[in-house]
Coordinates of C-alpha atoms and ligand atoms in Angstrom, one line a residue:
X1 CA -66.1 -54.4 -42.5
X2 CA -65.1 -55.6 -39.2
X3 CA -64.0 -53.3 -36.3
X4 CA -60.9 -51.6 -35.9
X5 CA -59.4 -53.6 -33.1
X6 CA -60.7 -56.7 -34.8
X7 CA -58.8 -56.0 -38.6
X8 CA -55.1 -54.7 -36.1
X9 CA -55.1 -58.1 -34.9
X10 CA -56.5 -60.4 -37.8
X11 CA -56.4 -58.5 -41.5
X12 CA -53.3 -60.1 -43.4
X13 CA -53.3 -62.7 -40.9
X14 CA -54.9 -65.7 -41.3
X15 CA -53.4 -68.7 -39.5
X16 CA -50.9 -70.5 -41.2
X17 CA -52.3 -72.8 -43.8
X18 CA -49.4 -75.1 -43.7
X19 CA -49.2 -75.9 -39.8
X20 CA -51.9 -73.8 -38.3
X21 CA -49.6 -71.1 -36.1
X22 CA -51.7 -68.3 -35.1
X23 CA -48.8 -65.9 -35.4
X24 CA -47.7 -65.2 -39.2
X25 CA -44.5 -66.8 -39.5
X26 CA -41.4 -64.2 -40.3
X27 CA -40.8 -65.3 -43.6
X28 CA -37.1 -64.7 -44.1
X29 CA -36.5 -66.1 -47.5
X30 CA -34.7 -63.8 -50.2
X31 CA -36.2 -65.6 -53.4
X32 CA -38.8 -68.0 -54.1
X33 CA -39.2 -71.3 -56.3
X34 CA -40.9 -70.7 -59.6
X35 CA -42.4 -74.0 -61.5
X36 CA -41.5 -72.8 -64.5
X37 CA -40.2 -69.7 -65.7
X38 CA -42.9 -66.8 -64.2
X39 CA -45.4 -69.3 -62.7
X40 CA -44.9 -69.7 -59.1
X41 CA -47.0 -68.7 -55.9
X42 CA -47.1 -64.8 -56.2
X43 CA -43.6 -64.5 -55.0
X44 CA -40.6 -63.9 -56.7
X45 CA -37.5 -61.9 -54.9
X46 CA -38.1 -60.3 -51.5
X47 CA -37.4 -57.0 -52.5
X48 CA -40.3 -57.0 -54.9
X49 CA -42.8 -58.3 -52.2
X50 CA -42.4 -60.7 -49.3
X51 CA -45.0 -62.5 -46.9
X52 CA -44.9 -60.6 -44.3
X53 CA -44.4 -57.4 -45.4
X54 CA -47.8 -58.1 -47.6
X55 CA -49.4 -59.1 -44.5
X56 CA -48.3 -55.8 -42.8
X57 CA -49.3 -53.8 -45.6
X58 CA -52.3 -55.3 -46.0
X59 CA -53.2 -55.0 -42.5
X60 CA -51.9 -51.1 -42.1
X61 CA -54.0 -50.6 -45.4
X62 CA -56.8 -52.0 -43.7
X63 CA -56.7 -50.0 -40.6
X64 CA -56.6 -46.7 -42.6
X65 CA -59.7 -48.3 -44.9
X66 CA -57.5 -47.5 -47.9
X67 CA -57.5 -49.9 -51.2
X68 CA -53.2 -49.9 -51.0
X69 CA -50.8 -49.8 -48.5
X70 CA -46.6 -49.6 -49.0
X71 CA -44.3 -50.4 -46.1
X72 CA -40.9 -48.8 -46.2
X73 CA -37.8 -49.1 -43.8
X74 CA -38.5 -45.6 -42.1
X75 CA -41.1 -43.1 -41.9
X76 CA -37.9 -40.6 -44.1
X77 CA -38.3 -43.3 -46.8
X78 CA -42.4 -43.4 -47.0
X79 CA -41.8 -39.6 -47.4
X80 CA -39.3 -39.8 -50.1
X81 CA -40.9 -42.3 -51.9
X82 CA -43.9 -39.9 -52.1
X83 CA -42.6 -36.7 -52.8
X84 CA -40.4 -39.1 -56.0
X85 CA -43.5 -38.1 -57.9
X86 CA -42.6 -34.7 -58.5
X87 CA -40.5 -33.5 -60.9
X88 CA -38.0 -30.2 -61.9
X89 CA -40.2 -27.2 -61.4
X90 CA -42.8 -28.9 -59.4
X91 CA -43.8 -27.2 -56.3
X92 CA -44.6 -28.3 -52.7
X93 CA -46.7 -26.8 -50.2
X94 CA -45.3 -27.5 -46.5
X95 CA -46.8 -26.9 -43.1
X96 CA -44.4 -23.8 -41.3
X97 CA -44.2 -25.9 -38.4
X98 CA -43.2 -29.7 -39.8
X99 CA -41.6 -32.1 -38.4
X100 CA -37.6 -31.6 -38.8
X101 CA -37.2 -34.3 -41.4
X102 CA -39.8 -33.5 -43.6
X103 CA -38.6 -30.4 -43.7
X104 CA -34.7 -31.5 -44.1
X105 CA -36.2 -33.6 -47.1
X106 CA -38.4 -30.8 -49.0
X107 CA -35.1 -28.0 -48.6
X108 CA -31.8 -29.8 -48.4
X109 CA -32.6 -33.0 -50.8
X110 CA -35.8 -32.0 -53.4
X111 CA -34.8 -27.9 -53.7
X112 CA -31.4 -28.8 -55.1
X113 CA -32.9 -31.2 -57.3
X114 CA -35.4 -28.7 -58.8
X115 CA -38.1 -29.0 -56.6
X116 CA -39.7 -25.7 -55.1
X117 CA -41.4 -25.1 -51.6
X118 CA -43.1 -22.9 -49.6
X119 CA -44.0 -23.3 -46.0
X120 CA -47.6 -22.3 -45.0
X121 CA -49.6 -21.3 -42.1
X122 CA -52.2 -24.5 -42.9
X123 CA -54.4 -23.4 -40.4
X124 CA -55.8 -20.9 -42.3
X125 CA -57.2 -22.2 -46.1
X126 CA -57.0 -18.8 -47.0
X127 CA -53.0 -18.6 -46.6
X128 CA -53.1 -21.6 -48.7
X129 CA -55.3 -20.5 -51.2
X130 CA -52.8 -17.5 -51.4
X131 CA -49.8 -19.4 -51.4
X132 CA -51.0 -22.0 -54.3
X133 CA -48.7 -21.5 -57.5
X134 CA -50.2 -23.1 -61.0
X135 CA -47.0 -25.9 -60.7
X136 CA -48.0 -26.5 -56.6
X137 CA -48.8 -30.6 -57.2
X138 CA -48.7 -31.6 -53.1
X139 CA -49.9 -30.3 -50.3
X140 CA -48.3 -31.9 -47.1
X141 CA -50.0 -31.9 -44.3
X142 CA -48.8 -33.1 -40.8
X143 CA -52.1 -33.0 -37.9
X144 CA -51.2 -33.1 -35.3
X145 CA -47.9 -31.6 -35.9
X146 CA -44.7 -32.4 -34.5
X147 CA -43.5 -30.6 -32.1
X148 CA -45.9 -27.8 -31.8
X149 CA -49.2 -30.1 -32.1
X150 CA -50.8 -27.8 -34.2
X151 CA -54.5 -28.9 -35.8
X152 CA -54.8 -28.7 -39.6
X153 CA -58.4 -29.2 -41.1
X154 CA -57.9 -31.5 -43.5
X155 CA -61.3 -31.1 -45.2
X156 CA -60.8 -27.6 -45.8
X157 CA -57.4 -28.2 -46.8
X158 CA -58.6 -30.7 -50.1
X159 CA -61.2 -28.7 -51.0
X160 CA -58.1 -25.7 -51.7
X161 CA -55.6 -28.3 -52.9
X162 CA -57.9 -30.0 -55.1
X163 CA -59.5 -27.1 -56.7
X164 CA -56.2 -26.8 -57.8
X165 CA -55.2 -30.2 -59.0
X166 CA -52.9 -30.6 -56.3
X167 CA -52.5 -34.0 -54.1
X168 CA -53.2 -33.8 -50.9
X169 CA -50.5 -35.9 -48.2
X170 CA -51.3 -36.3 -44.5
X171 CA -48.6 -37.3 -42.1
X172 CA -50.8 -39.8 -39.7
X173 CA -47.8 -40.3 -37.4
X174 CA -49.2 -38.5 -34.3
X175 CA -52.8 -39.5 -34.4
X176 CA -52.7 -43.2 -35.6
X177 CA -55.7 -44.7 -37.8
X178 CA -57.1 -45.3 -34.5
X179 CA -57.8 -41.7 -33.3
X180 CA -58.1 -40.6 -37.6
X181 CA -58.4 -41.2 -40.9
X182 CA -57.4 -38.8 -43.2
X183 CA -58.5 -40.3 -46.6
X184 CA -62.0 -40.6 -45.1
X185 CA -60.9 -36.4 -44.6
X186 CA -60.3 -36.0 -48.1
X187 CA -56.8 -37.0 -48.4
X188 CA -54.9 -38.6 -51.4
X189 CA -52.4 -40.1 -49.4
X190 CA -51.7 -41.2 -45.6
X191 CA -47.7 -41.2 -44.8
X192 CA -46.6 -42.7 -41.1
X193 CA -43.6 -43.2 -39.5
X194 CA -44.6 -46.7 -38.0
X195 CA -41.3 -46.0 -35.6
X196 CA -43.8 -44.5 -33.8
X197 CA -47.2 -45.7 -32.1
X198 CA -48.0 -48.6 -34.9
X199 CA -44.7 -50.4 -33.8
X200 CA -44.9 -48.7 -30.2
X201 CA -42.3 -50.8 -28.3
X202 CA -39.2 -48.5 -29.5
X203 CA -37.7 -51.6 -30.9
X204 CA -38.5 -51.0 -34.9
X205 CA -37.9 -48.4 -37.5
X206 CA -40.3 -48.3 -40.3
X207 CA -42.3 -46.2 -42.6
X208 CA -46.3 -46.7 -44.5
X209 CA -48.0 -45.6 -47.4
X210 CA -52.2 -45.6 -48.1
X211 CA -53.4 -44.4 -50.8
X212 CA -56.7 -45.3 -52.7
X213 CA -55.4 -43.9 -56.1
X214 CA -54.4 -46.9 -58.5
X215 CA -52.0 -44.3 -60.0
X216 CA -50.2 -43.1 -57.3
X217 CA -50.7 -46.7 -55.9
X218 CA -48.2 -47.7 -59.0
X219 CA -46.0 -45.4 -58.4
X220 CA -45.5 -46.0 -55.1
X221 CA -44.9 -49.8 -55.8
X222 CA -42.5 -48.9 -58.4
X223 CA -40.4 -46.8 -55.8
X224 CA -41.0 -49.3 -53.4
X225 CA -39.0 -51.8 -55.5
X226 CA -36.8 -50.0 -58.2
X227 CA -34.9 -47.4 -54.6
X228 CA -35.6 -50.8 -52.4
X229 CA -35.9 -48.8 -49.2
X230 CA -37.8 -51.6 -47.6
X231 CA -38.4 -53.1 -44.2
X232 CA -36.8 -56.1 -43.3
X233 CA -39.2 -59.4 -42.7
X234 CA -38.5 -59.0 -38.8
X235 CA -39.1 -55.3 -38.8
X236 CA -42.6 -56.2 -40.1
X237 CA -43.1 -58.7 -37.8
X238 CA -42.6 -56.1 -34.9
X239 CA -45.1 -53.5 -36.9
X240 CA -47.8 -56.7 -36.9
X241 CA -47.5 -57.3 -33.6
X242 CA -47.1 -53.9 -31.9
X243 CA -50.4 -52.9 -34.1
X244 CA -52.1 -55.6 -32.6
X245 CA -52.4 -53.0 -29.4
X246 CA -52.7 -49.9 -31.2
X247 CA -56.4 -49.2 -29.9
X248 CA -56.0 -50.2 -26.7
X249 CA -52.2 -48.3 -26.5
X250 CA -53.5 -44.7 -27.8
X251 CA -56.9 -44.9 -25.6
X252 CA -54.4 -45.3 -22.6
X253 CA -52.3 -42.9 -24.2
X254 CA -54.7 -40.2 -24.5
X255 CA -56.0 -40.7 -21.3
X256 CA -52.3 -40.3 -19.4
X257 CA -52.2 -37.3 -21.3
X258 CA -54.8 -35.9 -20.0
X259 CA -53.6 -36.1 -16.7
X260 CA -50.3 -34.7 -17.4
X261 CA -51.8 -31.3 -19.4
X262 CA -53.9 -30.8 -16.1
X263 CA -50.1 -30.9 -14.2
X264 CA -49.2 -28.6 -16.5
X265 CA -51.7 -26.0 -16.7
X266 CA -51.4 -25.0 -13.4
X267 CA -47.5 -25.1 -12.9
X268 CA -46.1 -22.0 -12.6
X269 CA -42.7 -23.5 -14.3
X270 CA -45.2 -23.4 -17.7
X271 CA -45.7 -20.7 -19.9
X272 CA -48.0 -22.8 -22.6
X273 CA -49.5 -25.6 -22.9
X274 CA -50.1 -27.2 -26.7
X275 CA -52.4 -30.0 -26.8
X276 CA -55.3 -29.9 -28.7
X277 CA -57.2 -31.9 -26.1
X278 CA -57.5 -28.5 -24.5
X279 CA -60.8 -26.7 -25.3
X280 CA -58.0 -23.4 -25.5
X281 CA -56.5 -25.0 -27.8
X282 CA -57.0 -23.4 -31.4
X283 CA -57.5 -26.3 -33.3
X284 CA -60.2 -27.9 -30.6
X285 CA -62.7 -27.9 -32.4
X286 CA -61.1 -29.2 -35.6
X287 CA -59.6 -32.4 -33.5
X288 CA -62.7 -33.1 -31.9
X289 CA -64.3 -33.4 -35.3
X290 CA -62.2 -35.2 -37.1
X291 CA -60.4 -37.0 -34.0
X292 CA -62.2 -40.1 -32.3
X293 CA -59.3 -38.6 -28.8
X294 CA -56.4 -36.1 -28.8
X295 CA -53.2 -38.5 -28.3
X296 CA -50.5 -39.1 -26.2
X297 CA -48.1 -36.1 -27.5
X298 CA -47.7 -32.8 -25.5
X299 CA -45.9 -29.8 -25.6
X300 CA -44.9 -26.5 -23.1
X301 CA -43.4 -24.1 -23.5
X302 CA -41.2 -23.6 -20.1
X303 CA -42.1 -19.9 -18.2
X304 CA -38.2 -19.7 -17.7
X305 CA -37.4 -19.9 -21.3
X306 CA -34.2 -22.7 -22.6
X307 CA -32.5 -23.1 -19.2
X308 CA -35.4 -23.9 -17.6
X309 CA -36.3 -26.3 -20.5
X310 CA -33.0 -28.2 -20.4
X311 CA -33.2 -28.3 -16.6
X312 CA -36.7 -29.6 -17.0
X313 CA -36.1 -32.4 -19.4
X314 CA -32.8 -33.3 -17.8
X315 CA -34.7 -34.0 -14.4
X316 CA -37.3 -36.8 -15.0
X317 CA -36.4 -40.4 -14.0
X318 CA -40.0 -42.1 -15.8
X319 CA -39.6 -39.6 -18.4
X320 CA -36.3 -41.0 -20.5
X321 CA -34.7 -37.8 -22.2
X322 CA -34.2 -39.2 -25.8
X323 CA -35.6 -38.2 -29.3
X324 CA -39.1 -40.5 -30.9
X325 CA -42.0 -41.1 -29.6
X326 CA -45.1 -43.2 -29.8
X327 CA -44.2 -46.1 -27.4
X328 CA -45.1 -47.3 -24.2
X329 CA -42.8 -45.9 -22.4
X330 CA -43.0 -42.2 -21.8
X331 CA -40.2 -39.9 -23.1
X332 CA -39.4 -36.4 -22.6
X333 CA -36.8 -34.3 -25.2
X334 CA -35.8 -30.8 -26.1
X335 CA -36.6 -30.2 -29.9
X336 CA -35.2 -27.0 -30.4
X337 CA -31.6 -29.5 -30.0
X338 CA -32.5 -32.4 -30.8
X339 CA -35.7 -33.7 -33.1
X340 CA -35.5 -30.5 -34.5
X341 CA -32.2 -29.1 -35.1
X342 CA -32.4 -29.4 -38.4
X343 CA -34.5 -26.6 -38.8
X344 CA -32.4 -24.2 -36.6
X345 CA -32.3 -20.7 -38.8
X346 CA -34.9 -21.5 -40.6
X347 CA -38.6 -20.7 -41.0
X348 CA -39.5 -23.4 -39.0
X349 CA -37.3 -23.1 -36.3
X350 CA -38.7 -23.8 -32.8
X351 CA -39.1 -22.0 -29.7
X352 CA -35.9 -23.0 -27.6
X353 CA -38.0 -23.1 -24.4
X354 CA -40.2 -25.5 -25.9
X355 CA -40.5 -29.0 -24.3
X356 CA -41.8 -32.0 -26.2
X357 CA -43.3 -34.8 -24.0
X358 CA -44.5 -38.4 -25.6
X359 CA -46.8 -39.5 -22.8
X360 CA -46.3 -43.5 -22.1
X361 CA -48.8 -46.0 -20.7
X362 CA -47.5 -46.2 -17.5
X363 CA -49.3 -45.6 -14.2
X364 CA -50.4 -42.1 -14.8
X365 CA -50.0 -41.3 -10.6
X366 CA -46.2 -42.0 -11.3
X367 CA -46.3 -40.2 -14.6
X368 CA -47.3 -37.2 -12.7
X369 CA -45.0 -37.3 -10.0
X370 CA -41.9 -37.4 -12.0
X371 CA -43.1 -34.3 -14.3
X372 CA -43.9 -32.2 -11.2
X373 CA -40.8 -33.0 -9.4
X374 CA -38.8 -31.8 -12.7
X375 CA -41.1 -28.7 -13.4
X376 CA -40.3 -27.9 -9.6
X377 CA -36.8 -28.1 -10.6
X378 CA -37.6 -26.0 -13.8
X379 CA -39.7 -23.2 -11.8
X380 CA -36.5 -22.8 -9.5
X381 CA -34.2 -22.5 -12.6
X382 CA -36.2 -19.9 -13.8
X383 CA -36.0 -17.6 -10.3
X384 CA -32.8 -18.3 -9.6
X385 CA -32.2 -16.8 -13.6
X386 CA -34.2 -14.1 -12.3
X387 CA -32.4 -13.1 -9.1
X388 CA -28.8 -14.9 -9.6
X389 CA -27.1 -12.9 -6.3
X390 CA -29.2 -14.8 -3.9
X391 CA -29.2 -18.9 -4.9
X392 CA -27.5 -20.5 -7.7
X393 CA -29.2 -22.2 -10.3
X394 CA -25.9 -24.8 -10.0
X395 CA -26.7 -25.5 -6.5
X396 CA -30.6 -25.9 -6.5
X397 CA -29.6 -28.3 -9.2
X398 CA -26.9 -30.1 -7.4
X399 CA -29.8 -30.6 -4.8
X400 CA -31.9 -32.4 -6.4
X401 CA -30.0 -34.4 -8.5
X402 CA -28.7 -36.1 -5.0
X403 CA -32.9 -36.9 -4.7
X404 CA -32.0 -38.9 -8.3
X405 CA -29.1 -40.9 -6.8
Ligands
PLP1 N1 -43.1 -37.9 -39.5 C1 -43.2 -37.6 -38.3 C2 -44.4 -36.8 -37.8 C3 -42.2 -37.9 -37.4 O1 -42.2 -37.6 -36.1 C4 -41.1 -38.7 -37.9 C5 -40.0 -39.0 -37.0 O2 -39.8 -38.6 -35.9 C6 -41.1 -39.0 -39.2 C7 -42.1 -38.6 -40.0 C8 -39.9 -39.8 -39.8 O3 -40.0 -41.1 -39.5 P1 -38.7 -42.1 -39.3 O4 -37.9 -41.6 -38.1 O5 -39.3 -43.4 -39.0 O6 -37.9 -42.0 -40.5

C-alpha cells in the first residue's frame, strides 16, 4: 500500500479516462443511462451512488485502511446512520464527556425511541466493564474528546466491548486518519465529521463511515440510500480536495498547538490546560501510543472562572469566536454556550469557565500574540471580579477593546 499522503491525494482518483483532467470532475448528474433495463455502467440514480461521492469514499476508506467507507451530508447523519442498527431495548454505552450532538442524538432522539444509555467514565475499562448490561450492543467512543480532549484507550476498550459482543464506534473527528487509526486499535467502526479537518477550509458540511465488517458495511449502505442523508456531488468535491492537505494541515496543526499550550501553561489567566500533548496530561501515554502527534485542538479552563472565559474568547482578533473546528483558520468558542449547550443539566454538562481553542495554520508568532493579548484581558477580568471597588471589569474592557478598533 502506498503512503498516506500519497492515497489523500490519488486513491479514487485516477485522471479522467474520457479527457485526461487531473481533478475528478463533479459529477452532477441525478440518473444515469442504462442499455437495457439493469445493464449500464455501475450507476443508476445519485442517491444510490454517484462518481464522486464513490471517489470520496473510496479515498476516506483508504486513508483509514478500512475495506468500506460511507459519506453522509454531516458528521449528525454518519452517527445516526450508525446507531440505526440498534433496536427497542438495545443499549448504548457513551463517553461522560461527548461531544454535544452525540449526546443530543443517544438522549433526546434514540431514548424515546426505546433505546437505552449510560454515559461512562471510558478512561477506566473497569467502569466499563461495570457498566456493561447483557443488551449493551455499542460502545461509542470519541478520542480525543470534544471539548475536554480526554484520551480513551481504544485497545483496552475492544477487548471489554468485545468480550461482550458489543461493537465498538470511534469518533475520528479530532485526530484525523493522519494522526490515528482506530480499526488498526480494534475498532468496528470509524465515524467523522468531515466538517472538520478532512474538509478543513470551513466551506463543507459532511459526515464518514469505515467499517471493515461486510455486515455492518450493508447496513450502512442500506441507510445510506433508503434515509438518503447524503452529501451533495460538490460537497464531495470539497472533502477530495481539502483531504488532499490533511497530512500536511494536522503536522502544522499540531505543531501551532504546541506553541499555544506553552502560552498557556504559564498564564496566570489559566487554571488548566487539556491537551494531551502534555506529558501531565492523563491520557499521555495513551495518545503517544496510539497517536502518530496530539492535534490542533485545546482546551483551558480560565483561573477567573465564566466571566473571564467570555471576556477571553470575546477578545481575540486571529482567533474568530464561532462554533467548529478543524480548519485553517484558528477559532476560539465558549462550549459551555455554545457547541455544547445541549448538554446543559445534564451529566455531561461542561465547566462554564472552560475555553475551547481549534488552533489554525497560521503563523504561530501571530497566533500567540493574539491569545496572550486576550488572556491579559481575561487575567484582568478575573481581579477586577476579585476586588470590584477599585477598577471595573467594564472599563478595563472598554480599554482594550479601543486597541481592537
Ligand atoms: N463528532 C464530533 C467530535 C464533532 O465535533 C461534531 C461536530 O462538531 C460531530 C461529530 C457532528 O458533525 P457535524 O457537525 O458535521 O454534523
Amino acid at each position: 500500500m502506498s503512503g498516506f499522503e500519497t492515497r489523500a491525494i490519488h486513491a479514487g482518483q485516477d485522471p479522467d479516462p474520457v479527457t485526461g483532467a487531473v481533478v475528478l470532475p463533479i459529477s452532477l448528474a441525478t440518473t444515469f443511462a442504462q442499455e437495457e433495463v439493469g445493464r449500464h455502467q455501475g450507476f443508476e440514480y445519485a442517491r444510490t451512488d454517484n462518481p464522486t461521492r464513490r471517489a470520496l469514499e473510496e479515498c476516506l476508506a483508504s486513508l483509514e485502511e478500512a475495506r468500506f467507507g460511507f459519506a453522509f451530508a454531516s458528521g449528525m447523519a454518519a452517527e445516526d446512520a450508525v446507531l440505526r442498527r440498534l433496536v427497542p431495548g438495545d443499549h448504548v454505552m457513551i463517553p461522560d464527556d461527548a461531544y454535544g450532538g452525540t449526546f443530543r442524538l443517544v438522549a433526546k432522539v434514540l431514548a424515546p425511541a426505546g433505546i437505552t444509555w449510560t454515559a461512562v467514565d471510558l478512561t477506566s475499562p473497569e467502569a466499563l466493564a461495570a457498566a456493561m448490561r447483557p443488551e449493551t450492543r455499542v460502545v461509542w467512543v470519541e478520542t480525543p474528546t470534544n471539548p475536554m480532549l480526554t484520551v480513551v484507550d481504544v485497545a483496552a476498550v475492544a477487548e471489554v466491548a468485545h468480550a461482550r459482543g458489543a461493537t465498538v464506534v470511534v469518533d475520528n473527528t479530532f485526530a484525523t486518519p493522519y494522526l490515528q487509526r482506530p480499526l488498526a486499535l480494534g475498532a468496528d467502526v470509524v465515524v467523522h465529521s468531515s466538517t472538520k479537518y478532512l474538509g478543513g477550509h470551513s466551506d463543507v458540511v459532511g459526515g464518514f463511515v469505515a467499517t471493515d465488517d461486510p455486515a455492518l458495511a450493508e447496513h450502512l449502505g442500506f441507510v445510506q440510500n433508503a434515509v438518503g442523508a447524503v452529501p451533495s456531488p460538490f460537497d464531495c468535491y470539497l472533502v477530495l480536495r481539502g483531504v488532499k492537505t490533511l497530512a500536511v494541515r494536522m503536522d502544522r496543526h499540531s505543531e501551532n498547538a504546541r506553541a499555544i499550550v506553552a502560552l498557556l501553561a504559564e498564564h496566570p489567566a489559566v487554571a488548566r490546560v487539556c491537551y494531551p500533548g502534555l506529558p501531565a496530561h492523563p491520557g499521555h501515554e495513551v495518545a503517544r501510543r496510539q497517536m502518530r502527534d496530539f492535534g490542533g485542538m485545546v482546551s483551558f479552563v480560565a483561573a477567573g472562572g465564566e466571566a473571564a472565559a467570555r471576556a477571553i474568547v470575546a477578545e481575540t482578533r486571529l482567533f474568530t469566536l464561532a462554533e467548529s473546528l478543524g480548519a485553517v483558520e484558528s477559532l476560539i468558542e465558549h462550549p459551555a454556550a455554545m457547541t455544547h449547550l445541549s448538554a446543559v443539566g445534564s451529566p455531561l454538562a461542561v465547566d462554564p469557565g472552560l475555553v475551547r481553542i481549534s488552533v489554525g495554520i497560521e503563523t504561530v508568532g501571530d497566533l500567540v500574540d493574539d491569545l496572550r493579548h486576550a488572556l491579559d484581558v481575561g487575567a484582568a477580568a478575573a481581579a477586577d471580579a476579585r476586588s470590584p471597588g477599585w477598577r471595573s471589569a467594564f472599563g478595563r474592557r472598554r480599554r482594550v477593546s479601543d486597541r481592537r478598533r
